[in-house]
Amino acid sequence: MSAILVTGGAGFIGANFVRHWRATHPADEIVILDALTYAGHRENLDGIGGVELVEGDIRDFELVQKLLAGRNVGRIAHFAAESHVDRSIHGPDIFIETNVLGTLSVLKAAKAVWLDTGSGRAHRFHHISTDEVYGSLGPDDPAFREISRYAPNSPYAASKAGADHLVRAFHATYGLDTTISNCSNNYGPFQSPEKLIPLFLINALHGEALPIYGDGMQRRDWLHVGDHCRAIQAVIEDGKSGDVYNVGGGAELPNLELIDRICATVDRLFETDPSLAERFPEAPAAKGLPSASLKSHVEDRLGHDRRYAIDDSKIAAELGCRPVRSIDEGLEETVRWYLDNETWWRAVMVPQAAE
């Protein structure tokens, strides 16, 4: 059986995907290529058997080519990317280097091994992208579809749009078997503490401010990473070559409402588990106060998109894939995971706040 190469497999979504693929493909060899920067951690892969972690950069063409040829790789799940919007605003160069040039490097290596050698090996290059490539929606606009016009508004989104176009071009020009999925905001286990949900949860546990950009009425669709991984598997295995699939969570909420739901979940768990007050004595919930009392509005982010929404009717109709978790179920599962894995998030915390 051929192997699968997972770039960025020690990151948030990548590590969850590796766990999912191992559970659903127990006989497959899984090779992970990850630079192990601030977003990738060996600890994310603890407890997963039969995986090979290679520390390296996707821009290293020779390394990627060697892994594809030497490990009999027939599938690539390409997660590796700089994905932090605030970081892209303050330092866009690395986003172009990693997301555009890095994707080009992996595409060139795949072409060299899968097409140029004349082996005729069946293959699939799947590229994981974002709904941010489509820009921002008005309050009454229909949700993003696969045919929506690209209109990225941040350096991060622009870099992912560039990567998407390269993947499409390698399919159209060279015949590489590619697929792309554009997903909405992910959340769940192993997400970096600088992202909105874990950031606000951890701040609430420590009695620290919950910084809300602008009026907090930016709307996002929230997708549990477990549901996302199921969708990625479906596209890799059954998606049409050269096609694009949007993956949504069916939970479009203003940021303020999401934050209130996080706070309510924390308060409810503190009420039912007295040990939490002992572990986190600075939390308002430990003192019988609402976590929402920590909310604080700050200056809005530059170029902050107002609304994202995903129309996932295509992947539902063609591949039978829809999210199985409601936002409340997913949030409670996620909050419980962070409470149960305090050692993990303390070890990987990065002192920067962002959505």
Short mmCIF file of C-alpha atoms in Angstrom, two decimals:
data_model
loop_
_atom_site.label_atom_id
_atom_site.label_comp_id
_atom_site.label_asym_id
_atom_site.label_seq_id
_atom_site.Cartn_x
_atom_site.Cartn_y
_atom_site.Cartn_z
CA MET A 1 0.00 0.00 0.00
CA SER A 2 1.35 3.44 -0.93
CA ALA A 3 2.07 6.06 1.66
CA ILE A 4 0.50 9.47 2.24
CA LEU A 5 2.64 12.56 2.76
CA VAL A 6 1.11 15.12 5.12
CA THR A 7 2.84 18.49 4.93
CA GLY A 8 2.36 20.54 8.08
CA GLY A 9 1.21 17.38 9.83
CA ALA A 10 2.42 18.55 13.25
CA GLY A 11 0.21 21.64 13.14
CA PHE A 12 -3.36 22.06 14.35
CA ILE A 13 -5.45 20.75 11.45
CA GLY A 14 -2.64 18.58 10.10
CA ALA A 15 -2.16 16.68 13.37
CA ASN A 16 -5.90 16.13 13.70
CA PHE A 17 -5.94 14.83 10.14
CA VAL A 18 -3.04 12.45 10.85
CA ARG A 19 -4.99 11.05 13.81
CA HIS A 20 -8.08 10.70 11.64
CA TRP A 21 -6.21 9.04 8.76
CA ARG A 22 -4.49 6.61 11.11
CA ALA A 23 -7.86 5.61 12.59
CA THR A 24 -9.50 5.14 9.18
CA HIS A 25 -6.46 3.75 7.30
CA PRO A 26 -4.63 1.60 9.87
CA ALA A 27 -2.42 -0.09 7.26
CA ASP A 28 -1.21 3.08 5.52
CA GLU A 29 2.26 4.50 5.99
CA ILE A 30 2.04 8.15 7.04
CA VAL A 31 4.98 10.47 6.39
CA ILE A 32 4.84 13.94 7.94
CA LEU A 33 6.94 16.86 6.73
CA ASP A 34 6.90 19.80 9.13
CA ALA A 35 9.28 22.67 9.85
CA LEU A 36 8.20 22.64 13.53
CA THR A 37 7.91 26.41 13.78
CA TYR A 38 5.66 28.17 16.32
CA ALA A 39 2.61 26.40 14.82
CA GLY A 40 3.93 22.82 14.66
CA HIS A 41 4.76 20.68 17.68
CA ARG A 42 5.96 17.12 18.11
CA GLU A 43 3.62 16.87 21.10
CA ASN A 44 0.66 17.12 18.71
CA LEU A 45 1.54 13.67 17.41
CA ASP A 46 1.98 11.92 20.75
CA GLY A 47 0.30 8.55 20.90
CA ILE A 48 -0.05 8.05 17.14
CA GLY A 49 1.57 4.83 16.00
CA GLY A 50 3.24 4.13 12.68
CA VAL A 51 4.03 7.67 11.56
CA GLU A 52 7.34 9.11 10.39
CA LEU A 53 8.03 12.75 11.22
CA VAL A 54 10.60 14.47 9.01
CA GLU A 55 11.66 17.92 10.18
CA GLY A 56 12.11 20.05 7.10
CA ASP A 57 10.86 22.88 4.93
CA ILE A 58 8.40 22.44 2.05
CA ARG A 59 10.54 24.92 0.07
CA ASP A 60 13.29 22.27 0.00
CA PHE A 61 12.48 20.75 -3.40
CA GLU A 62 15.14 18.03 -3.15
CA LEU A 63 13.86 16.87 0.23
CA VAL A 64 10.23 16.73 -0.89
CA GLN A 65 11.18 14.90 -4.08
CA LYS A 66 13.26 12.40 -2.10
CA LEU A 67 10.39 11.70 0.31
CA LEU A 68 7.87 11.18 -2.49
CA ALA A 69 10.10 8.80 -4.41
CA GLY A 70 11.69 6.99 -1.47
CA ARG A 71 8.52 6.36 0.53
CA ASN A 72 6.31 5.28 -2.39
CA VAL A 73 3.98 8.20 -1.70
CA GLY A 74 0.79 8.17 -3.76
CA ARG A 75 -1.14 10.91 -1.95
CA ILE A 76 -0.28 14.32 -0.57
CA ALA A 77 -2.38 16.23 1.96
CA HIS A 78 -0.87 19.71 1.78
CA PHE A 79 -1.57 21.60 5.02
CA ALA A 80 1.77 23.37 5.53
CA ALA A 81 1.19 27.11 5.55
CA GLU A 82 1.54 30.30 7.50
CA SER A 83 -2.06 30.88 8.58
CA HIS A 84 -2.13 33.72 11.10
CA VAL A 85 -3.82 36.85 9.70
CA ASP A 86 -2.31 39.26 12.24
CA ARG A 87 1.17 37.90 11.58
CA SER A 88 0.65 38.40 7.85
CA ILE A 89 -0.24 42.06 8.39
CA HIS A 90 2.96 42.73 10.31
CA GLY A 91 5.25 40.47 8.26
CA PRO A 92 3.84 39.38 4.88
CA ASP A 93 7.09 38.13 3.31
CA ILE A 94 7.16 34.74 5.02
CA PHE A 95 3.57 34.13 3.93
CA ILE A 96 4.55 34.49 0.28
CA GLU A 97 7.65 32.37 0.77
CA THR A 98 5.85 29.52 2.57
CA ASN A 99 2.36 29.57 1.11
CA VAL A 100 3.18 30.42 -2.50
CA LEU A 101 6.78 29.32 -3.08
CA GLY A 102 6.42 26.40 -0.68
CA THR A 103 3.32 25.13 -2.48
CA LEU A 104 5.12 25.56 -5.80
CA SER A 105 8.00 23.46 -4.47
CA VAL A 106 5.70 20.60 -3.42
CA LEU A 107 3.83 20.76 -6.74
CA LYS A 108 7.09 20.62 -8.70
CA ALA A 109 8.29 17.64 -6.66
CA ALA A 110 4.97 15.85 -7.19
CA LYS A 111 5.15 16.49 -10.93
CA ALA A 112 8.75 15.28 -11.07
CA VAL A 113 8.01 12.01 -9.25
CA TRP A 114 4.49 11.23 -10.43
CA LEU A 115 4.52 12.52 -14.01
CA ASP A 116 8.02 13.20 -15.34
CA THR A 117 9.40 9.75 -14.52
CA GLY A 118 6.73 8.15 -16.69
CA SER A 119 5.77 5.71 -13.94
CA GLY A 120 2.05 6.30 -14.45
CA ARG A 121 1.55 5.96 -10.71
CA ALA A 122 -1.96 6.79 -9.52
CA HIS A 123 -1.76 9.86 -7.33
CA ARG A 124 -3.69 12.69 -5.68
CA PHE A 125 -2.41 16.08 -4.55
CA HIS A 126 -4.92 17.65 -2.15
CA HIS A 127 -4.46 21.28 -1.17
CA ILE A 128 -6.17 22.63 1.96
CA SER A 129 -7.13 26.28 1.58
CA THR A 130 -9.42 28.83 3.20
CA ASP A 131 -12.64 30.73 2.61
CA GLU A 132 -10.68 33.95 3.09
CA VAL A 133 -9.55 33.81 -0.55
CA TYR A 134 -13.07 34.94 -1.50
CA GLY A 135 -12.87 38.16 0.49
CA SER A 136 -15.69 39.59 2.57
CA LEU A 137 -19.47 39.23 2.24
CA GLY A 138 -22.12 41.85 2.79
CA PRO A 139 -24.79 41.13 5.41
CA ASP A 140 -27.30 39.86 2.84
CA ASP A 141 -24.93 38.33 0.30
CA PRO A 142 -25.26 34.62 -0.50
CA ALA A 143 -22.63 32.33 1.01
CA PHE A 144 -19.38 31.61 -0.82
CA ARG A 145 -19.60 28.94 -3.50
CA GLU A 146 -16.81 27.20 -5.35
CA ILE A 147 -17.37 29.58 -8.28
CA SER A 148 -17.22 32.74 -6.15
CA ARG A 149 -14.77 35.38 -7.34
CA TYR A 150 -11.43 35.53 -5.53
CA ALA A 151 -10.98 38.84 -3.68
CA PRO A 152 -8.46 38.35 -0.83
CA ASN A 153 -8.11 41.26 1.59
CA SER A 154 -5.14 40.28 3.78
CA PRO A 155 -1.60 39.20 2.87
CA TYR A 156 -2.46 35.77 4.31
CA ALA A 157 -5.55 35.41 2.14
CA ALA A 158 -3.65 36.66 -0.92
CA SER A 159 -0.91 34.10 -0.37
CA LYS A 160 -3.44 31.27 -0.09
CA ALA A 161 -5.19 32.51 -3.23
CA GLY A 162 -1.87 32.39 -5.05
CA ALA A 163 -1.31 28.83 -3.86
CA ASP A 164 -4.80 27.82 -5.02
CA HIS A 165 -4.11 29.20 -8.49
CA LEU A 166 -0.83 27.28 -8.70
CA VAL A 167 -2.56 24.01 -7.81
CA ARG A 168 -5.20 24.64 -10.45
CA ALA A 169 -2.50 25.50 -13.01
CA PHE A 170 -0.54 22.30 -12.37
CA HIS A 171 -3.70 20.31 -13.04
CA ALA A 172 -4.66 22.24 -16.16
CA THR A 173 -1.15 22.49 -17.62
CA TYR A 174 0.54 19.24 -16.64
CA GLY A 175 -2.35 16.92 -15.82
CA LEU A 176 -1.41 16.55 -12.15
CA ASP A 177 -4.30 14.95 -10.23
CA THR A 178 -5.21 17.72 -7.81
CA THR A 179 -8.10 18.76 -5.59
CA ILE A 180 -8.63 21.84 -3.44
CA SER A 181 -10.83 22.41 -0.40
CA ASN A 182 -11.64 25.86 0.97
CA CYS A 183 -12.74 25.69 4.59
CA SER A 184 -14.27 28.05 7.13
CA ASN A 185 -12.81 28.83 10.58
CA ASN A 186 -11.63 25.64 12.29
CA TYR A 187 -11.60 24.95 16.02
CA GLY A 188 -10.91 21.95 18.23
CA PRO A 189 -8.07 20.06 19.93
CA PHE A 190 -4.44 21.11 19.41
CA GLN A 191 -5.27 24.60 18.12
CA SER A 192 -2.61 27.20 18.94
CA PRO A 193 -3.45 29.28 22.03
CA GLU A 194 -3.07 32.46 19.95
CA LYS A 195 -6.27 31.65 18.00
CA LEU A 196 -9.63 33.05 19.08
CA ILE A 197 -11.33 30.12 20.85
CA PRO A 198 -8.35 28.78 22.85
CA LEU A 199 -7.10 32.31 23.49
CA PHE A 200 -10.38 33.45 24.99
CA LEU A 201 -10.77 30.22 26.95
CA ILE A 202 -7.28 30.42 28.46
CA ASN A 203 -7.68 34.14 29.21
CA ALA A 204 -10.97 33.41 30.97
CA LEU A 205 -9.26 30.75 33.07
CA HIS A 206 -6.63 33.29 34.17
CA GLY A 207 -8.95 36.25 34.68
CA GLU A 208 -7.39 38.16 31.80
CA ALA A 209 -9.16 40.46 29.35
CA LEU A 210 -11.01 39.02 26.36
CA PRO A 211 -9.93 41.47 23.60
CA ILE A 212 -12.68 41.90 21.01
CA TYR A 213 -11.79 43.57 17.72
CA GLY A 214 -13.99 46.60 16.94
CA ASP A 215 -17.67 46.05 17.63
CA GLY A 216 -17.30 42.26 17.61
CA MET A 217 -19.98 41.82 14.97
CA GLN A 218 -17.71 40.22 12.39
CA ARG A 219 -19.40 37.00 11.30
CA ARG A 220 -17.62 33.69 10.77
CA ASP A 221 -18.70 30.13 10.01
CA TRP A 222 -17.23 27.72 12.57
CA LEU A 223 -16.13 24.21 11.59
CA HIS A 224 -14.99 21.58 14.09
CA VAL A 225 -11.65 20.17 12.96
CA GLY A 226 -12.97 16.60 13.24
CA ASP A 227 -15.71 17.36 10.71
CA HIS A 228 -13.13 19.05 8.51
CA CYS A 229 -10.89 15.98 8.56
CA ARG A 230 -13.79 13.78 7.45
CA ALA A 231 -14.39 16.15 4.53
CA ILE A 232 -10.73 16.14 3.52
CA GLN A 233 -10.70 12.35 3.48
CA ALA A 234 -13.81 12.32 1.30
CA VAL A 235 -12.23 14.71 -1.22
CA ILE A 236 -8.92 12.83 -1.31
CA GLU A 237 -10.64 9.51 -1.90
CA ASP A 238 -13.64 10.44 -4.04
CA GLY A 239 -13.34 14.06 -5.17
CA LYS A 240 -13.25 14.84 -8.88
CA SER A 241 -9.77 15.51 -10.21
CA GLY A 242 -9.12 19.20 -10.74
CA ASP A 243 -12.16 20.20 -8.71
CA VAL A 244 -12.73 22.48 -5.70
CA TYR A 245 -14.91 21.76 -2.66
CA ASN A 246 -16.04 24.25 -0.01
CA VAL A 247 -16.21 22.87 3.54
CA GLY A 248 -18.33 24.69 6.13
CA GLY A 249 -19.48 24.07 9.66
CA GLY A 250 -23.05 25.29 9.34
CA ALA A 251 -22.53 27.66 12.29
CA GLU A 252 -22.32 31.27 11.13
CA LEU A 253 -22.08 33.52 14.19
CA PRO A 254 -20.99 37.05 15.10
CA ASN A 255 -17.77 36.95 17.09
CA LEU A 256 -19.58 38.43 20.09
CA GLU A 257 -22.06 35.56 20.16
CA LEU A 258 -19.29 32.98 19.84
CA ILE A 259 -17.42 34.59 22.73
CA ASP A 260 -20.56 34.59 24.86
CA ARG A 261 -20.99 30.87 24.14
CA ILE A 262 -17.39 30.19 25.16
CA CYS A 263 -17.94 32.10 28.40
CA ALA A 264 -21.20 30.31 29.13
CA THR A 265 -19.54 26.92 28.56
CA VAL A 266 -16.72 27.79 30.96
CA ASP A 267 -19.18 29.03 33.60
CA ARG A 268 -21.28 25.88 33.32
CA LEU A 269 -18.29 23.57 33.67
CA PHE A 270 -17.03 25.48 36.74
CA GLU A 271 -20.46 25.08 38.33
CA THR A 272 -20.41 21.31 37.85
CA ASP A 273 -16.73 20.69 38.69
CA PRO A 274 -15.47 22.35 41.93
CA SER A 275 -11.90 21.28 41.21
CA LEU A 276 -11.69 23.83 38.40
CA ALA A 277 -11.89 26.70 40.88
CA GLU A 278 -8.90 25.25 42.71
CA ARG A 279 -6.91 24.88 39.49
CA PHE A 280 -7.80 28.33 38.13
CA PRO A 281 -8.50 30.59 41.12
CA GLU A 282 -8.17 33.80 39.07
CA ALA A 283 -11.04 32.87 36.77
CA PRO A 284 -14.22 34.89 37.37
CA ALA A 285 -16.10 31.59 37.30
CA ALA A 286 -14.07 30.47 40.32
CA LYS A 287 -15.52 33.44 42.23
CA GLY A 288 -19.08 32.97 41.10
CA LEU A 289 -18.80 35.74 38.50
CA PRO A 290 -19.56 35.47 34.76
CA SER A 291 -16.59 34.96 32.47
CA ALA A 292 -18.22 37.47 30.11
CA SER A 293 -17.28 40.22 32.56
CA LEU A 294 -13.77 40.05 31.06
CA LYS A 295 -14.91 41.21 27.61
CA SER A 296 -13.03 44.27 26.39
CA HIS A 297 -13.28 45.99 23.00
CA VAL A 298 -10.01 46.95 21.28
CA GLU A 299 -9.15 48.75 18.04
CA ASP A 300 -10.24 46.77 15.01
CA ARG A 301 -7.72 44.87 12.91
CA LEU A 302 -6.51 46.43 9.65
CA GLY A 303 -8.53 45.21 6.66
CA HIS A 304 -10.75 43.09 8.90
CA ASP A 305 -13.23 41.15 6.73
CA ARG A 306 -16.76 41.61 7.98
CA ARG A 307 -18.39 38.31 7.07
CA TYR A 308 -17.55 34.84 5.79
CA ALA A 309 -20.13 32.16 5.04
CA ILE A 310 -19.79 28.82 3.23
CA ASP A 311 -22.23 27.10 0.92
CA ASP A 312 -21.29 23.43 1.34
CA SER A 313 -24.06 22.03 -0.87
CA LYS A 314 -21.60 20.71 -3.45
CA ILE A 315 -19.59 18.48 -1.11
CA ALA A 316 -22.82 17.35 0.55
CA ALA A 317 -24.44 16.40 -2.77
CA GLU A 318 -21.41 14.84 -4.47
CA LEU A 319 -19.60 13.23 -1.53
CA GLY A 320 -22.31 12.98 1.11
CA CYS A 321 -20.25 15.01 3.56
CA ARG A 322 -21.81 17.32 6.15
CA PRO A 323 -20.70 18.35 9.67
CA VAL A 324 -22.05 16.13 12.42
CA ARG A 325 -21.38 18.43 15.42
CA SER A 326 -23.45 21.43 16.38
CA ILE A 327 -21.51 24.50 17.50
CA ASP A 328 -22.57 23.97 21.13
CA GLU A 329 -21.50 20.31 21.08
CA GLY A 330 -18.21 21.21 19.43
CA LEU A 331 -17.48 24.05 21.82
CA GLU A 332 -18.11 21.97 24.92
CA GLU A 333 -15.97 19.15 23.53
CA THR A 334 -13.20 21.65 22.77
CA VAL A 335 -13.32 23.40 26.15
CA ARG A 336 -13.22 20.04 27.93
CA TRP A 337 -10.21 19.02 25.84
CA TYR A 338 -8.26 22.13 26.85
CA LEU A 339 -9.18 21.65 30.49
CA ASP A 340 -7.97 18.05 30.29
CA ASN A 341 -4.76 18.98 28.45
CA GLU A 342 -3.38 21.92 30.41
CA THR A 343 0.16 20.58 30.16
CA TRP A 344 -0.04 20.70 26.35
CA TRP A 345 -1.24 24.28 26.00
CA ARG A 346 1.11 25.63 28.62
CA ALA A 347 4.00 24.05 26.73
CA VAL A 348 3.08 25.57 23.35
CA MET A 349 1.72 28.98 24.37
CA VAL A 350 2.89 31.89 22.23
CA PRO A 351 2.58 35.39 23.73
CA GLN A 352 0.49 36.94 20.95
CA ALA A 353 -3.27 37.44 20.64
CA ALA A 354 -5.27 37.08 17.44
CA GLU A 355 -8.33 35.67 15.73
#
